[in-house]
Short mmCIF file of C-alpha atoms in Angstrom, two decimals:
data_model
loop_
_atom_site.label_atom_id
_atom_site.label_comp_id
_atom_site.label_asym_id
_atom_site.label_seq_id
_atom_site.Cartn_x
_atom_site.Cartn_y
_atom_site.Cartn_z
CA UNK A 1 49.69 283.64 215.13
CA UNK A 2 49.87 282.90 211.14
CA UNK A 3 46.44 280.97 210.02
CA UNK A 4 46.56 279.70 206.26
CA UNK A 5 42.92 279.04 205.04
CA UNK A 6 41.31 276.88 202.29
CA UNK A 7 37.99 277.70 201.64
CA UNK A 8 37.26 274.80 198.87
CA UNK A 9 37.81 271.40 200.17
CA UNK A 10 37.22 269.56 196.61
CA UNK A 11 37.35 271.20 193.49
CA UNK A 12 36.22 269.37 189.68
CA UNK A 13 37.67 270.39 186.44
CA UNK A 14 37.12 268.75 182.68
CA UNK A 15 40.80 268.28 181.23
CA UNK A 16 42.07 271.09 178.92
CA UNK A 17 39.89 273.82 181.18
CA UNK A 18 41.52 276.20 183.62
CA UNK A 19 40.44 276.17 187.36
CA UNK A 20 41.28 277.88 190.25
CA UNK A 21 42.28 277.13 193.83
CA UNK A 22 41.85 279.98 196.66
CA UNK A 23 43.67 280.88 199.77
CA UNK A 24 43.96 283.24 202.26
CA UNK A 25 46.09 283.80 204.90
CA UNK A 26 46.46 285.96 208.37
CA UNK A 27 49.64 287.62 209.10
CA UNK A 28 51.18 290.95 211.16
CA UNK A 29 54.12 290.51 209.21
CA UNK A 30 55.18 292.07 205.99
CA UNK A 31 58.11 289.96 205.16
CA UNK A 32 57.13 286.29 204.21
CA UNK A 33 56.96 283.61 201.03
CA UNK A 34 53.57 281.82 200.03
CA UNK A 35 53.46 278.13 198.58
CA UNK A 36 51.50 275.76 196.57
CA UNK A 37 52.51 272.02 197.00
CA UNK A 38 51.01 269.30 195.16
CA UNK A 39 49.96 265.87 196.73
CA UNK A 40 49.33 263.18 194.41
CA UNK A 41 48.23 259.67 195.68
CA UNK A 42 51.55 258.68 195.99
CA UNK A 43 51.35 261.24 198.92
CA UNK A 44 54.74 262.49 197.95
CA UNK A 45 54.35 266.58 198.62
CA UNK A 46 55.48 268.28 195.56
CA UNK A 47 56.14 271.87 195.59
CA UNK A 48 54.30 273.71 192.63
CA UNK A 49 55.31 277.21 192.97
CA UNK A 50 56.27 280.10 195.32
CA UNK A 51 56.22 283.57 196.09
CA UNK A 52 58.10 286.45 197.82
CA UNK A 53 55.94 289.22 199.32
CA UNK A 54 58.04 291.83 198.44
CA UNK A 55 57.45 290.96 194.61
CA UNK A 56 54.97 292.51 193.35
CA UNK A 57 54.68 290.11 190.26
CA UNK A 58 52.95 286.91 190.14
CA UNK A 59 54.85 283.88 190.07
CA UNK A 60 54.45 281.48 186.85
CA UNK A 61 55.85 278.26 186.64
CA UNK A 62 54.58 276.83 182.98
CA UNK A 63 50.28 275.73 183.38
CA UNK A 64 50.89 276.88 186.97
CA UNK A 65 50.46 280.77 188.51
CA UNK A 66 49.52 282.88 190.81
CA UNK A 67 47.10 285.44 192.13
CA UNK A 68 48.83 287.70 194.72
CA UNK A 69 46.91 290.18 196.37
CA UNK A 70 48.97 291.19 199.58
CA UNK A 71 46.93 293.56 201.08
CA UNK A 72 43.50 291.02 200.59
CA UNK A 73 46.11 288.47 202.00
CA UNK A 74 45.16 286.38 199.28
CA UNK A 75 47.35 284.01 197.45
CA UNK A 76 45.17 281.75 194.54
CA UNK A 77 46.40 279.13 192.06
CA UNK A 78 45.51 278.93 189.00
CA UNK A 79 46.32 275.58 186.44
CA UNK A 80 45.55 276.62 182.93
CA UNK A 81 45.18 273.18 180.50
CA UNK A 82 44.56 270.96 183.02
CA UNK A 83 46.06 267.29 182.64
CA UNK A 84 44.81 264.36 184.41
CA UNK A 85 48.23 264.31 186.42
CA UNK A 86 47.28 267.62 188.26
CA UNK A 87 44.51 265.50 190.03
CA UNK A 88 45.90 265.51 193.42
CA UNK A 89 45.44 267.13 196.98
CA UNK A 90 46.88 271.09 197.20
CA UNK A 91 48.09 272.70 199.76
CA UNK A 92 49.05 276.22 200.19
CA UNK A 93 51.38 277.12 203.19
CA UNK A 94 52.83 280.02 204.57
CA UNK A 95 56.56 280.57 206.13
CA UNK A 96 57.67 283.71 207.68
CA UNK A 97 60.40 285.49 206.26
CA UNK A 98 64.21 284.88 207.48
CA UNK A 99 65.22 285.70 210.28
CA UNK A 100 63.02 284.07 212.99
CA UNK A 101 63.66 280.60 215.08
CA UNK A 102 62.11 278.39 212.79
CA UNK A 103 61.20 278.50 208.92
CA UNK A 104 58.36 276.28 209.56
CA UNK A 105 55.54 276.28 207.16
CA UNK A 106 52.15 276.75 208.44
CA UNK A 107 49.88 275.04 205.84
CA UNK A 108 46.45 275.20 205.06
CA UNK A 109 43.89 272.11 205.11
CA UNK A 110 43.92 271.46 201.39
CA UNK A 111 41.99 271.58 198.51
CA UNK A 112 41.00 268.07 196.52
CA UNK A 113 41.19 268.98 192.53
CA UNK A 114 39.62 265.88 190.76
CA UNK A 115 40.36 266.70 186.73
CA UNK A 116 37.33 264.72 184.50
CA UNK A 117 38.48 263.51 180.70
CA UNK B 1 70.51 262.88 193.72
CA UNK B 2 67.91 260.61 195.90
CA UNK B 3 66.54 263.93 197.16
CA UNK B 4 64.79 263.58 200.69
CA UNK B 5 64.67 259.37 201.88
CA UNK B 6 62.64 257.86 204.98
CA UNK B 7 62.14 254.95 206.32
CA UNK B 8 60.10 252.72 206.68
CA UNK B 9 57.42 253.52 204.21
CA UNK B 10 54.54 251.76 206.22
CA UNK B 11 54.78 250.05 210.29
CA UNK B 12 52.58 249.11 212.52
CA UNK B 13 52.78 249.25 216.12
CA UNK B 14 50.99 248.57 218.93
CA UNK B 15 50.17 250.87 221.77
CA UNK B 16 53.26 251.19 224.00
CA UNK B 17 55.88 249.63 221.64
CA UNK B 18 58.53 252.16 220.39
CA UNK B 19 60.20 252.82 216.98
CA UNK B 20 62.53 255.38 215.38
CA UNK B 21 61.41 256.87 211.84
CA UNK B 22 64.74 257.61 209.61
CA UNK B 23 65.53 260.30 207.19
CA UNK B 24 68.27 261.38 205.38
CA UNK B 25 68.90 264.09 202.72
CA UNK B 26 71.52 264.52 200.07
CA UNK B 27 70.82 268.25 198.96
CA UNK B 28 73.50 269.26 201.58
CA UNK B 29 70.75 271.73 203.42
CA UNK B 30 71.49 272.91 206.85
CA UNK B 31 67.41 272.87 208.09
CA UNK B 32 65.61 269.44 208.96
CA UNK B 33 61.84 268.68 209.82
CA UNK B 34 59.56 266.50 211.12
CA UNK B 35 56.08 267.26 209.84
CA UNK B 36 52.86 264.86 211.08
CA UNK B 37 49.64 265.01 208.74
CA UNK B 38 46.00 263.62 209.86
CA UNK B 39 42.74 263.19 208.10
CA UNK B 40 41.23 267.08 207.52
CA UNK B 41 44.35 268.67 208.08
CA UNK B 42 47.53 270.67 206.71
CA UNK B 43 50.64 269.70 207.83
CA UNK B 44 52.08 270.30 211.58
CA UNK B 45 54.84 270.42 212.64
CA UNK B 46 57.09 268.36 215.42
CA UNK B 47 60.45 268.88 215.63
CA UNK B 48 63.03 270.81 213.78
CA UNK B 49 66.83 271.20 213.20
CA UNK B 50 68.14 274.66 212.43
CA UNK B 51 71.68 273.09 211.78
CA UNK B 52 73.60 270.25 212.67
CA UNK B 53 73.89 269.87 216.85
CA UNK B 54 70.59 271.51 217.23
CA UNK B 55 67.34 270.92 217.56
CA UNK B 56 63.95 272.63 218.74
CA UNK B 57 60.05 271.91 219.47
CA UNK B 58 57.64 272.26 216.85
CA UNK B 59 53.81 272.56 217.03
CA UNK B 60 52.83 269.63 218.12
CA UNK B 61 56.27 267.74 220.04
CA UNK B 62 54.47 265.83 223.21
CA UNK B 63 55.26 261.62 222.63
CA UNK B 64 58.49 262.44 220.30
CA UNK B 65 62.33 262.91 220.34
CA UNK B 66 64.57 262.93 217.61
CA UNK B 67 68.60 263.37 217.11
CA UNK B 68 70.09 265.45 214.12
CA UNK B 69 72.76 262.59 213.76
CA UNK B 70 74.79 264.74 211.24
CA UNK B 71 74.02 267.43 208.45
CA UNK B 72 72.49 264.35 206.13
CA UNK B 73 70.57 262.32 208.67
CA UNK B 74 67.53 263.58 211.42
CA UNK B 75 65.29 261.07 213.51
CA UNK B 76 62.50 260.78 215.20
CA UNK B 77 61.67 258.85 218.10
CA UNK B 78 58.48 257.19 219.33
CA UNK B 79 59.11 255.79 222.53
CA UNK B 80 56.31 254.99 223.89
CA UNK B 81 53.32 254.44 220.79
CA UNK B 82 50.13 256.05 221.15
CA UNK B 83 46.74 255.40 218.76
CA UNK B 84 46.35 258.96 218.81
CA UNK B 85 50.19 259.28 216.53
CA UNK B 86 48.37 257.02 214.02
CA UNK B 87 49.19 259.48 210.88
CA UNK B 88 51.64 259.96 208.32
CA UNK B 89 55.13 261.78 209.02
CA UNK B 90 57.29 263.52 206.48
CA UNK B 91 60.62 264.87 207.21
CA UNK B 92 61.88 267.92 205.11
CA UNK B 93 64.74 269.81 204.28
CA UNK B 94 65.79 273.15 203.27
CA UNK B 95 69.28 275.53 202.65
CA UNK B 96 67.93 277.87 205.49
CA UNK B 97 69.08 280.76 203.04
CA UNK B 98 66.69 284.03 202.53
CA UNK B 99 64.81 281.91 200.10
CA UNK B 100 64.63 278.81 201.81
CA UNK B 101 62.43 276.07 200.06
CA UNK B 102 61.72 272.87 201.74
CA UNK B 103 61.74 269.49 200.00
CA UNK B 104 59.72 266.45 201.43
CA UNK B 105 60.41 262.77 201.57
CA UNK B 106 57.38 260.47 200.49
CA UNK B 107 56.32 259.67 204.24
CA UNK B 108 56.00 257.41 206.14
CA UNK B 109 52.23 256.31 207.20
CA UNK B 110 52.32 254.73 210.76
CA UNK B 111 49.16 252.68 212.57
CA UNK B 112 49.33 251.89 216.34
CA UNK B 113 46.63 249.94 217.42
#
C-alpha cells in the first residue's frame, strides 16, 4: 500500500525568507502525480502545485516549487518570499496514476508553516 | 463558477440522530469524493463516484452511504450518528482524465455528542 509521510509537523519562517517543507512517499508503482495543497484557517484545501512522475522537471508555480527526487521518493516544497498568507497547514498527497479503480489521494499528516513579520 | 459547494457548513448531532451532508459541483467533472479529516491526520477517504450511477467504498466507509444524485450533485449519509464521526468532511471533484486534479469544497465540520 501507498504511505505519504511528513516528517515536520510545524515549521517557522520570518516573512521575505525561503523555507522548505519535506515529504516522502512509498510506492511499487512508477506511474503516479504528487501534490501540495494548502490549508488556511478557513480550512478550505487549496491545491498549490503538482507533479507527474514521468517529468523529470520540477514543477514551479510563481514563490511555489518543487524538489523531485523519484528514486529517493522524495517530493519537497519549497516557498521562496514568504508572505504572511502562506501561513497555513500543508499537505502533500499522493494519487496513483490512471488507470486504477479509484484516483483517490492518499495524503500525508501535514506540516504547520507559521510565517513571523 | 461556485467551484465545489457543501452544506451545511457546521451541525451538530447527537448520538443516533441521522443527517445527509450535500455537495454539488459546477466544473462538469465526472469523479466525486467524500474525504473525512481528524485531529493528527491527512485526509481519508469514504466514498467515491467514478461517474454518474456509480459509486464505491473508500478507506474508511463503515456508518456512511451516499447517492451520486446526478453528474453535479453526490451525498453522504449518516444514518445512524456516532461521536467517533465527530470530524470535518470535504467532498471533491475531479475530470477523471490522465491528469486528474481534484478540487475541494470548504467542509463541513460535524460534532455528535
Amino acid at each position: 500500500a501507498q504511505t505519504v509521510t511528513q516528517s515536520q509537523p510545524e515549521m517557522s519562517v520570518q516573512e521575505a525568507e525561503t523555507v522548505t517543507l519535506s515529504c516522502t512517499y512509498d510506492t511499487s508503482e512508477s506511474d503516479y502525480y504528487l501534490f501540495w495543497y494548502k490549508q488556511p484557517p478557513s480550512r478550505q484545501m487549496i491545491l498549490v502545485i503538482r507533479q507527474e512522475a514521468y517529468k523529470q522537471q520540477n514543477a514551479t508555480e510563481n514563490r511555489f516549487s518543487v524538489n523531485f527526487q523519484k528514486a529517493a521518493k522524495s517530493f519537497s516544497l519549497k516557498i521562496s518570499d514568504s508572505q504572511l498568507g502562506d501561513a497555513a497547514m500543508y499537505f502533500c498527497a499522493y494519487r496513483r496514476g490512471y488507470g486504477g479503480a479509484t484516483n483517490k489521494l492518499i495524503f500525508g499528516t501535514g506540516t504547520l508553516l507559521a510565517v513571523q513579520p | 463558477n461556485a467551484g465545489v459547494t457543501q452544506t451545511p457548513k457546521f451541525q451538530v448531532l447527537k448520538t443516533g440522530q441521522s443527517m445527509t451532508l450535500q455537495c454539488a459541483q459546477d466544473m462538469n467533472h465526472n469523479s466525486m469524493y467524500w474525504y473525512r479529516q481528524d485531529p493528527g491526520m491527512g485526509l481519508r477517504l469514504i466514498y467515491y463516484s467514478a461517474s454518474e450511477g456509480t459509486t464505491d467504498k473508500g478507506e474508511v466507509p463503515n456508518g456512511y452511504n451516499v447517492s451520486r444524485l446526478n453528474k453535479r450533485e453526490f451525498s453522504l449519509r449518516l444514518e445512524s450518528a456516532a461521536p467517533s464521526q465527530t470530524s470535518v468532511y470535504f467532498c471533491a471533484s475531479g475530470d477523471r482524465g490522465l491528469t486528474e486534479t481534484q478540487y475541494f469544497g470548504p467542509g463541513t465540520r460535524l460534532l455528535v455528542l
